[in-house]
Amino acid sequence: QRVDMILHLGDYAYDLFSENGYRGRLFMNEIANSSSYVPYMVNVGNHEDGFNFAFYNEFFRNMPAPIDAPVVNTGYGNTP
């Protein structure tokens, strides 16, 4: 089956900041094959709060949202 989009709802690799970010980098390398071909949208979870979300913000800085916005509505396809 064809996948149109991946929506990942938080808790990425359980603590992206673990081992000084090494765990987060491993996770990003693992998802690179999928996220480079299919739209990959993320939503922060409770395991991304380390260092005031610094690693989350760095790893996912290309998401369509201002860095200080707590909630952002995004559309995909024909959604408003």
mmCIF file with all atom_site columns, C-alpha atoms in Angstrom:
data_model
loop_
_atom_site.group_PDB
_atom_site.id
_atom_site.type_symbol
_atom_site.label_atom_id
_atom_site.label_alt_id
_atom_site.label_comp_id
_atom_site.label_asym_id
_atom_site.label_entity_id
_atom_site.label_seq_id
_atom_site.pdbx_PDB_ins_code
_atom_site.Cartn_x
_atom_site.Cartn_y
_atom_site.Cartn_z
_atom_site.occupancy
_atom_site.B_iso_or_equiv
_atom_site.pdbx_formal_charge
_atom_site.auth_seq_id
_atom_site.auth_comp_id
_atom_site.auth_asym_id
_atom_site.auth_atom_id
_atom_site.pdbx_PDB_model_num
ATOM 1  C CA . GLN A 1 1  ? 0.000  0.000  0.000  1.00 0.00 ? 1  GLN A CA 1
ATOM 2  C CA . ARG A 1 2  ? 1.008  3.558  -0.615 1.00 0.00 ? 2  ARG A CA 1
ATOM 3  C CA . VAL A 1 3  ? 1.567  5.839  2.378  1.00 0.00 ? 3  VAL A CA 1
ATOM 4  C CA . ASP A 1 4  ? 0.518  9.461  1.840  1.00 0.00 ? 4  ASP A CA 1
ATOM 5  C CA . MET A 1 5  ? 1.845  10.931 5.054  1.00 0.00 ? 5  MET A CA 1
ATOM 6  C CA . ILE A 1 6  ? 3.369  9.985  8.412  1.00 0.00 ? 6  ILE A CA 1
ATOM 7  C CA . LEU A 1 7  ? 2.079  11.787 11.497 1.00 0.00 ? 7  LEU A CA 1
ATOM 8  C CA . HIS A 1 8  ? 4.279  10.965 14.487 1.00 0.00 ? 8  HIS A CA 1
ATOM 9  C CA . LEU A 1 9  ? 2.620  11.926 17.760 1.00 0.00 ? 9  LEU A CA 1
ATOM 10 C CA . GLY A 1 10 ? 5.465  12.394 20.191 1.00 0.00 ? 10 GLY A CA 1
ATOM 11 C CA . ASP A 1 11 ? 7.843  10.297 22.275 1.00 0.00 ? 11 ASP A CA 1
ATOM 12 C CA . TYR A 1 12 ? 10.537 9.989  19.622 1.00 0.00 ? 12 TYR A CA 1
ATOM 13 C CA . ALA A 1 13 ? 13.200 7.432  20.521 1.00 0.00 ? 13 ALA A CA 1
ATOM 14 C CA . TYR A 1 14 ? 12.343 8.020  24.177 1.00 0.00 ? 14 TYR A CA 1
ATOM 15 C CA . ASP A 1 15 ? 14.403 11.003 25.193 1.00 0.00 ? 15 ASP A CA 1
ATOM 16 C CA . LEU A 1 16 ? 16.163 12.472 22.173 1.00 0.00 ? 16 LEU A CA 1
ATOM 17 C CA . PHE A 1 17 ? 18.640 14.152 24.508 1.00 0.00 ? 17 PHE A CA 1
ATOM 18 C CA . SER A 1 18 ? 19.857 10.876 26.054 1.00 0.00 ? 18 SER A CA 1
ATOM 19 C CA . GLU A 1 19 ? 23.588 10.278 25.815 1.00 0.00 ? 19 GLU A CA 1
ATOM 20 C CA . ASN A 1 20 ? 24.160 13.902 24.784 1.00 0.00 ? 20 ASN A CA 1
ATOM 21 C CA . GLY A 1 21 ? 21.834 13.576 21.802 1.00 0.00 ? 21 GLY A CA 1
ATOM 22 C CA . TYR A 1 22 ? 23.326 10.343 20.469 1.00 0.00 ? 22 TYR A CA 1
ATOM 23 C CA . ARG A 1 23 ? 20.019 8.473  20.813 1.00 0.00 ? 23 ARG A CA 1
ATOM 24 C CA . GLY A 1 24 ? 18.228 11.239 18.936 1.00 0.00 ? 24 GLY A CA 1
ATOM 25 C CA . ARG A 1 25 ? 20.754 11.167 16.102 1.00 0.00 ? 25 ARG A CA 1
ATOM 26 C CA . LEU A 1 26 ? 20.365 7.387  15.797 1.00 0.00 ? 26 LEU A CA 1
ATOM 27 C CA . PHE A 1 27 ? 16.597 7.799  15.607 1.00 0.00 ? 27 PHE A CA 1
ATOM 28 C CA . MET A 1 28 ? 16.826 10.505 12.946 1.00 0.00 ? 28 MET A CA 1
ATOM 29 C CA . ASN A 1 29 ? 19.101 8.282  10.850 1.00 0.00 ? 29 ASN A CA 1
ATOM 30 C CA . GLU A 1 30 ? 16.576 5.431  11.133 1.00 0.00 ? 30 GLU A CA 1
ATOM 31 C CA . ILE A 1 31 ? 13.628 7.513  9.912  1.00 0.00 ? 31 ILE A CA 1
ATOM 32 C CA . ALA A 1 32 ? 15.587 9.211  7.114  1.00 0.00 ? 32 ALA A CA 1
ATOM 33 C CA . ASN A 1 33 ? 14.625 6.594  4.517  1.00 0.00 ? 33 ASN A CA 1
ATOM 34 C CA . SER A 1 34 ? 10.921 7.198  5.074  1.00 0.00 ? 34 SER A CA 1
ATOM 35 C CA . SER A 1 35 ? 10.894 10.897 5.883  1.00 0.00 ? 35 SER A CA 1
ATOM 36 C CA . SER A 1 36 ? 12.872 11.829 2.785  1.00 0.00 ? 36 SER A CA 1
ATOM 37 C CA . TYR A 1 37 ? 10.132 10.475 0.489  1.00 0.00 ? 37 TYR A CA 1
ATOM 38 C CA . VAL A 1 38 ? 6.889  10.831 2.464  1.00 0.00 ? 38 VAL A CA 1
ATOM 39 C CA . PRO A 1 39 ? 5.691  13.967 4.301  1.00 0.00 ? 39 PRO A CA 1
ATOM 40 C CA . TYR A 1 40 ? 6.626  13.442 7.963  1.00 0.00 ? 40 TYR A CA 1
ATOM 41 C CA . MET A 1 41 ? 4.890  15.677 10.503 1.00 0.00 ? 41 MET A CA 1
ATOM 42 C CA . VAL A 1 42 ? 5.665  15.626 14.211 1.00 0.00 ? 42 VAL A CA 1
ATOM 43 C CA . ASN A 1 43 ? 3.958  16.606 17.422 1.00 0.00 ? 43 ASN A CA 1
ATOM 44 C CA . VAL A 1 44 ? 5.841  17.058 20.685 1.00 0.00 ? 44 VAL A CA 1
ATOM 45 C CA . GLY A 1 45 ? 5.398  14.430 23.402 1.00 0.00 ? 45 GLY A CA 1
ATOM 46 C CA . ASN A 1 46 ? 6.335  14.352 27.069 1.00 0.00 ? 46 ASN A CA 1
ATOM 47 C CA . HIS A 1 47 ? 9.705  12.692 26.375 1.00 0.00 ? 47 HIS A CA 1
ATOM 48 C CA . GLU A 1 48 ? 10.917 15.653 24.300 1.00 0.00 ? 48 GLU A CA 1
ATOM 49 C CA . ASP A 1 49 ? 10.935 18.162 27.160 1.00 0.00 ? 49 ASP A CA 1
ATOM 50 C CA . GLY A 1 50 ? 14.578 17.689 28.147 1.00 0.00 ? 50 GLY A CA 1
ATOM 51 C CA . PHE A 1 51 ? 16.682 20.853 28.085 1.00 0.00 ? 51 PHE A CA 1
ATOM 52 C CA . ASN A 1 52 ? 13.573 22.938 27.361 1.00 0.00 ? 52 ASN A CA 1
ATOM 53 C CA . PHE A 1 53 ? 12.856 20.998 24.127 1.00 0.00 ? 53 PHE A CA 1
ATOM 54 C CA . ALA A 1 54 ? 16.271 21.952 22.703 1.00 0.00 ? 54 ALA A CA 1
ATOM 55 C CA . PHE A 1 55 ? 16.939 18.619 20.976 1.00 0.00 ? 55 PHE A CA 1
ATOM 56 C CA . TYR A 1 56 ? 13.366 18.379 19.670 1.00 0.00 ? 56 TYR A CA 1
ATOM 57 C CA . ASN A 1 57 ? 13.575 21.895 18.261 1.00 0.00 ? 57 ASN A CA 1
ATOM 58 C CA . GLU A 1 58 ? 16.928 21.160 16.646 1.00 0.00 ? 58 GLU A CA 1
ATOM 59 C CA . PHE A 1 59 ? 15.971 17.805 15.113 1.00 0.00 ? 59 PHE A CA 1
ATOM 60 C CA . PHE A 1 60 ? 12.615 19.034 13.811 1.00 0.00 ? 60 PHE A CA 1
ATOM 61 C CA . ARG A 1 61 ? 13.393 22.680 13.072 1.00 0.00 ? 61 ARG A CA 1
ATOM 62 C CA . ASN A 1 62 ? 11.947 22.440 9.544  1.00 0.00 ? 62 ASN A CA 1
ATOM 63 C CA . MET A 1 63 ? 8.409  21.775 10.743 1.00 0.00 ? 63 MET A CA 1
ATOM 64 C CA . PRO A 1 64 ? 5.991  24.529 9.669  1.00 0.00 ? 64 PRO A CA 1
ATOM 65 C CA . ALA A 1 65 ? 5.566  26.248 13.050 1.00 0.00 ? 65 ALA A CA 1
ATOM 66 C CA . PRO A 1 66 ? 7.042  29.162 14.945 1.00 0.00 ? 66 PRO A CA 1
ATOM 67 C CA . ILE A 1 67 ? 9.388  27.940 17.664 1.00 0.00 ? 67 ILE A CA 1
ATOM 68 C CA . ASP A 1 68 ? 7.370  29.613 20.435 1.00 0.00 ? 68 ASP A CA 1
ATOM 69 C CA . ALA A 1 69 ? 3.913  28.449 19.348 1.00 0.00 ? 69 ALA A CA 1
ATOM 70 C CA . PRO A 1 70 ? 2.425  25.943 21.812 1.00 0.00 ? 70 PRO A CA 1
ATOM 71 C CA . VAL A 1 71 ? -0.235 24.751 19.345 1.00 0.00 ? 71 VAL A CA 1
ATOM 72 C CA . VAL A 1 72 ? -0.187 25.105 15.590 1.00 0.00 ? 72 VAL A CA 1
ATOM 73 C CA . ASN A 1 73 ? -2.878 24.014 13.163 1.00 0.00 ? 73 ASN A CA 1
ATOM 74 C CA . THR A 1 74 ? -1.487 22.639 9.952  1.00 0.00 ? 74 THR A CA 1
ATOM 75 C CA . GLY A 1 75 ? -3.251 21.450 6.858  1.00 0.00 ? 75 GLY A CA 1
ATOM 76 C CA . TYR A 1 76 ? -2.364 18.692 4.440  1.00 0.00 ? 76 TYR A CA 1
ATOM 77 C CA . GLY A 1 77 ? -3.954 18.171 1.058  1.00 0.00 ? 77 GLY A CA 1
ATOM 78 C CA . ASN A 1 78 ? -7.477 19.543 0.830  1.00 0.00 ? 78 ASN A CA 1
ATOM 79 C CA . THR A 1 79 ? -7.856 20.343 4.512  1.00 0.00 ? 79 THR A CA 1
ATOM 80 C CA . PRO A 1 80 ? -8.470 23.945 5.644  1.00 0.00 ? 80 PRO A CA 1
#
